[in-house]
Amino acid sequence: MVIAKDFYLRTDVVSVARDLLGKLICTRVNNEVTKGIITEVEAYNGVQDRACHAYGGRLTGRTQVMFEEGGIAYVYLCYGMHHLFNVVVSHPHDPKAILVRSIEPLSGGGVMLMRRKPSGRIDRSLTNGPGKLTKALGINISNNGMALDSEELWIENHLNISDNDIVTTTRIGISYAGEDALLPYRFYIKGNEFVSRY
DNA sequence: GGAATGATTCTCT
DNA sequence: GAGAATCATTCCG
């Protein structure tokens, strides 16, 4: 069942991030459906968060989708070769987003393998990283700004993860953010092996 | 126009 | 654990 829009309109991005754990990211590309359980996320807390692309209210061509109403995708190219997938949260002009860092393949695993590494195997290395899962799901820049109840891209309810099964840590790869790099904004499902780092 | 820089991943060693 | 790959975006002039 596709998640209702209200889910994304809350202003507390950390709460939405924790609630995203256990949900399904689904894509349909060339009529091939792939689905993965969200196992790891990071929250980016708007204008006050130095790690957020929209820090200080920076409104640019890239960040503008974060300034729109929650419930859409923010996809951008990182390091010139990896697409990273984010969920935009909160109301217009409150640029908060959640980076999905890892998923566990649920269906379409064979398709994901072909997109990633045909000679590989379906294991944690297939989708345990933000750049890996977008490639496996066929997500790219054309999905930027797309609503998360679209025919090609949507998020479904699946598992309910209790607070006791969520591990909280600091975010990865944002040392440029100074003290904000120490914020406890990374969450993953305890005991799940489809996580980028433990 | 030009230079710097990543919300990363893969391949060696 | 170190180094390369690789380019859109951003900021400065």
Coordinates of C-alpha atoms (C1' of nucleotides) in Angstrom, one line a residue:
Chain A
M1 CA 0.0 0.0 0.0
V2 CA 1.4 3.4 -1.1
I3 CA 2.2 5.7 1.8
A4 CA -0.2 8.7 2.1
K5 CA 1.2 12.2 1.6
D6 CA 0.6 13.2 5.2
F7 CA 3.5 10.9 6.2
Y8 CA 6.0 13.3 4.5
L9 CA 4.5 16.6 5.7
R10 CA 5.7 16.5 9.2
T11 CA 8.3 19.1 10.1
D12 CA 10.4 16.7 12.3
V13 CA 12.7 15.1 9.7
V14 CA 14.3 12.9 12.3
S15 CA 10.9 11.3 13.1
V16 CA 10.1 10.7 9.4
A17 CA 13.6 9.3 8.9
R18 CA 13.1 6.7 11.7
D19 CA 9.6 5.9 10.3
L20 CA 11.0 5.2 6.9
L21 CA 13.0 2.2 8.1
G22 CA 11.2 -1.0 7.1
K23 CA 9.3 0.7 4.3
L24 CA 9.6 -0.3 0.6
I25 CA 11.2 1.8 -2.2
C26 CA 9.7 0.6 -5.4
T27 CA 10.5 1.4 -9.0
R28 CA 9.2 0.4 -12.4
V29 CA 11.7 0.9 -15.2
N30 CA 11.1 -0.6 -18.7
N31 CA 8.2 -2.3 -17.1
E32 CA 10.4 -4.2 -14.6
V33 CA 9.5 -3.7 -11.0
T34 CA 12.1 -3.8 -8.3
K35 CA 11.4 -3.3 -4.5
G36 CA 13.7 -3.0 -1.6
I37 CA 13.3 -2.6 2.2
I38 CA 14.8 0.6 3.6
T39 CA 17.4 -0.5 6.1
E40 CA 19.5 2.7 6.6
V41 CA 18.7 6.4 6.4
E42 CA 20.2 9.8 7.3
A43 CA 18.3 13.0 8.1
Y44 CA 19.3 16.4 6.7
N45 CA 17.7 19.0 8.8
G46 CA 17.1 22.0 6.6
V47 CA 18.6 25.5 6.8
Q48 CA 20.2 25.0 10.2
D49 CA 22.1 21.9 9.2
R50 CA 25.6 22.6 7.8
A51 CA 25.6 19.1 6.2
C52 CA 22.4 19.9 4.2
H53 CA 22.7 21.2 0.7
A54 CA 20.1 23.9 1.5
Y55 CA 22.1 25.1 4.6
G56 CA 21.6 28.8 5.2
G57 CA 18.6 28.8 2.8
R58 CA 20.8 28.2 -0.3
L59 CA 18.3 28.0 -3.1
T60 CA 20.0 26.8 -6.3
G61 CA 19.1 24.8 -9.3
R62 CA 20.0 21.7 -7.5
T63 CA 18.4 22.4 -4.1
Q64 CA 15.1 23.8 -5.3
V65 CA 13.2 20.5 -5.0
M66 CA 14.0 20.5 -1.3
F67 CA 12.1 23.7 -1.0
E68 CA 8.9 22.1 -2.4
E69 CA 6.3 20.2 -0.4
G70 CA 7.3 16.9 1.0
G71 CA 6.6 13.6 -0.7
I72 CA 8.8 14.0 -3.7
A73 CA 12.3 12.6 -4.6
Y74 CA 15.5 14.6 -4.5
V75 CA 18.1 12.9 -6.7
Y76 CA 21.5 14.3 -7.5
L77 CA 24.9 13.2 -8.9
C78 CA 27.7 12.8 -6.4
Y79 CA 31.4 12.5 -7.2
G80 CA 30.5 12.7 -10.8
M81 CA 29.3 9.1 -11.0
H82 CA 26.8 8.2 -8.3
H83 CA 23.1 9.1 -8.1
L84 CA 21.9 9.6 -4.5
F85 CA 18.2 9.2 -3.6
N86 CA 16.5 11.4 -1.0
V87 CA 13.0 11.8 0.3
V88 CA 11.9 15.4 0.6
V89 CA 10.0 16.2 3.9
S90 CA 8.0 19.0 5.5
H91 CA 6.1 21.9 3.9
P92 CA 7.2 24.3 1.1
H93 CA 10.2 26.5 2.0
D94 CA 11.4 24.2 4.7
P95 CA 14.1 22.3 2.9
K96 CA 14.5 19.0 4.7
A97 CA 15.4 15.6 3.2
I98 CA 16.2 12.1 4.1
L99 CA 19.1 10.2 2.3
V100 CA 18.4 6.5 1.8
R101 CA 21.8 4.8 2.3
S102 CA 20.9 1.1 2.1
I103 CA 18.1 -1.3 1.2
E104 CA 17.5 -5.1 1.3
P105 CA 16.2 -6.5 -2.0
L106 CA 12.7 -7.8 -1.7
S107 CA 11.7 -8.4 -5.3
G108 CA 13.4 -8.0 -8.7
G109 CA 16.7 -9.1 -7.3
G110 CA 17.7 -10.6 -10.6
V111 CA 17.1 -7.3 -12.4
M112 CA 19.1 -5.4 -9.7
L113 CA 22.0 -7.8 -10.3
M114 CA 22.0 -7.2 -14.0
R115 CA 22.1 -3.4 -13.5
R116 CA 24.8 -3.6 -10.8
K117 CA 27.2 -6.5 -11.6
P118 CA 25.8 -9.4 -13.7
S119 CA 28.6 -11.7 -12.6
G120 CA 28.0 -11.0 -8.9
R121 CA 25.7 -12.5 -6.3
I122 CA 22.6 -11.2 -4.5
D123 CA 24.1 -10.4 -1.1
R124 CA 24.6 -7.3 1.1
S125 CA 27.1 -5.8 -1.4
L126 CA 24.4 -5.4 -4.0
T127 CA 22.5 -2.6 -2.3
N128 CA 24.3 -1.6 0.9
G129 CA 25.3 2.0 -0.1
P130 CA 23.6 5.1 -1.3
G131 CA 25.1 5.0 -4.8
K132 CA 24.6 1.2 -5.1
L133 CA 20.9 1.1 -4.4
T134 CA 20.0 3.8 -6.9
K135 CA 21.9 1.9 -9.6
A136 CA 20.1 -1.4 -8.6
L137 CA 16.7 0.3 -8.6
G138 CA 17.4 2.2 -11.9
I139 CA 17.0 5.6 -10.2
N140 CA 18.7 8.5 -11.9
I141 CA 18.4 12.3 -12.4
S142 CA 15.2 12.0 -14.3
N143 CA 13.5 11.0 -11.1
N144 CA 14.4 14.3 -9.4
G145 CA 11.3 16.1 -8.2
M146 CA 9.1 13.1 -8.9
A147 CA 6.2 12.4 -6.5
L148 CA 6.6 9.3 -4.4
D149 CA 3.3 7.9 -5.5
S150 CA 4.2 7.9 -9.2
E151 CA 3.9 4.9 -11.7
E152 CA 7.7 4.7 -12.0
L153 CA 8.6 5.5 -8.3
W154 CA 6.8 5.0 -5.1
I155 CA 7.1 4.0 -1.4
E156 CA 4.9 1.4 0.3
N157 CA 4.3 0.4 3.9
H158 CA 5.8 -2.9 4.8
L159 CA 7.4 -3.5 8.2
N160 CA 6.9 -1.6 11.4
I161 CA 10.2 -1.2 13.2
S162 CA 10.1 -0.6 16.9
D163 CA 12.4 1.9 18.6
N164 CA 14.2 -0.9 20.2
D165 CA 15.3 -2.2 16.8
I166 CA 16.8 1.1 15.6
V167 CA 20.5 2.0 15.9
T168 CA 21.3 5.7 16.0
T169 CA 24.8 7.0 14.9
T170 CA 26.5 9.9 13.3
R171 CA 26.2 10.6 9.5
I172 CA 28.8 9.4 7.0
G173 CA 31.1 11.4 4.7
I174 CA 30.1 14.9 5.9
S175 CA 33.3 16.0 7.8
Y176 CA 33.0 19.3 6.0
A177 CA 29.9 20.1 8.2
G178 CA 32.0 20.8 11.3
E179 CA 30.2 20.2 14.6
D180 CA 27.0 19.2 12.7
A181 CA 28.8 16.1 11.6
L182 CA 28.4 14.9 15.2
L183 CA 24.6 15.0 15.2
P184 CA 22.9 11.7 15.7
Y185 CA 21.0 11.7 12.4
R186 CA 21.9 8.3 11.0
F187 CA 19.5 5.4 11.6
Y188 CA 19.6 1.7 10.7
I189 CA 17.7 -1.5 11.5
K190 CA 19.5 -3.4 14.3
G191 CA 21.0 -6.7 13.2
N192 CA 20.2 -6.2 9.5
E193 CA 23.3 -6.9 7.3
F194 CA 22.1 -4.6 4.5
V195 CA 23.8 -1.6 6.0
S196 CA 26.6 0.5 4.5
R197 CA 28.7 0.5 7.7
Y198 CA 28.2 -0.8 11.3
Chain B
dG1 C1' 35.2 31.4 -17.9
dG2 C1' 37.8 28.8 -14.4
dA3 C1' 38.9 26.2 -10.3
dA4 C1' 37.5 23.5 -6.4
dT5 C1' 34.9 19.9 -4.4
dG6 C1' 32.1 16.2 -3.0
dA7 C1' 25.8 12.9 1.4
dT8 C1' 30.9 7.2 -3.1
dT9 C1' 32.5 2.9 -5.0
dC10 C1' 35.8 -0.2 -6.7
dT11 C1' 40.3 -2.0 -7.2
dC12 C1' 44.4 -3.1 -5.8
dT13 C1' 48.0 -3.8 -1.9
Chain C
dG1 C1' 43.9 1.3 4.0
dA2 C1' 45.2 4.1 0.0
dG3 C1' 44.2 5.9 -4.6
dA4 C1' 41.7 6.5 -8.8
dA5 C1' 37.6 7.4 -11.4
dT6 C1' 34.8 11.4 -13.1
dC7 C1' 31.6 15.6 -13.7
dA8 C1' 27.6 18.5 -12.2
dT9 C1' 27.3 22.1 -9.1
dT10 C1' 28.9 26.0 -6.8
dC11 C1' 31.4 30.0 -6.0
dC12 C1' 34.4 33.6 -7.5
dG13 C1' 35.7 37.1 -10.7

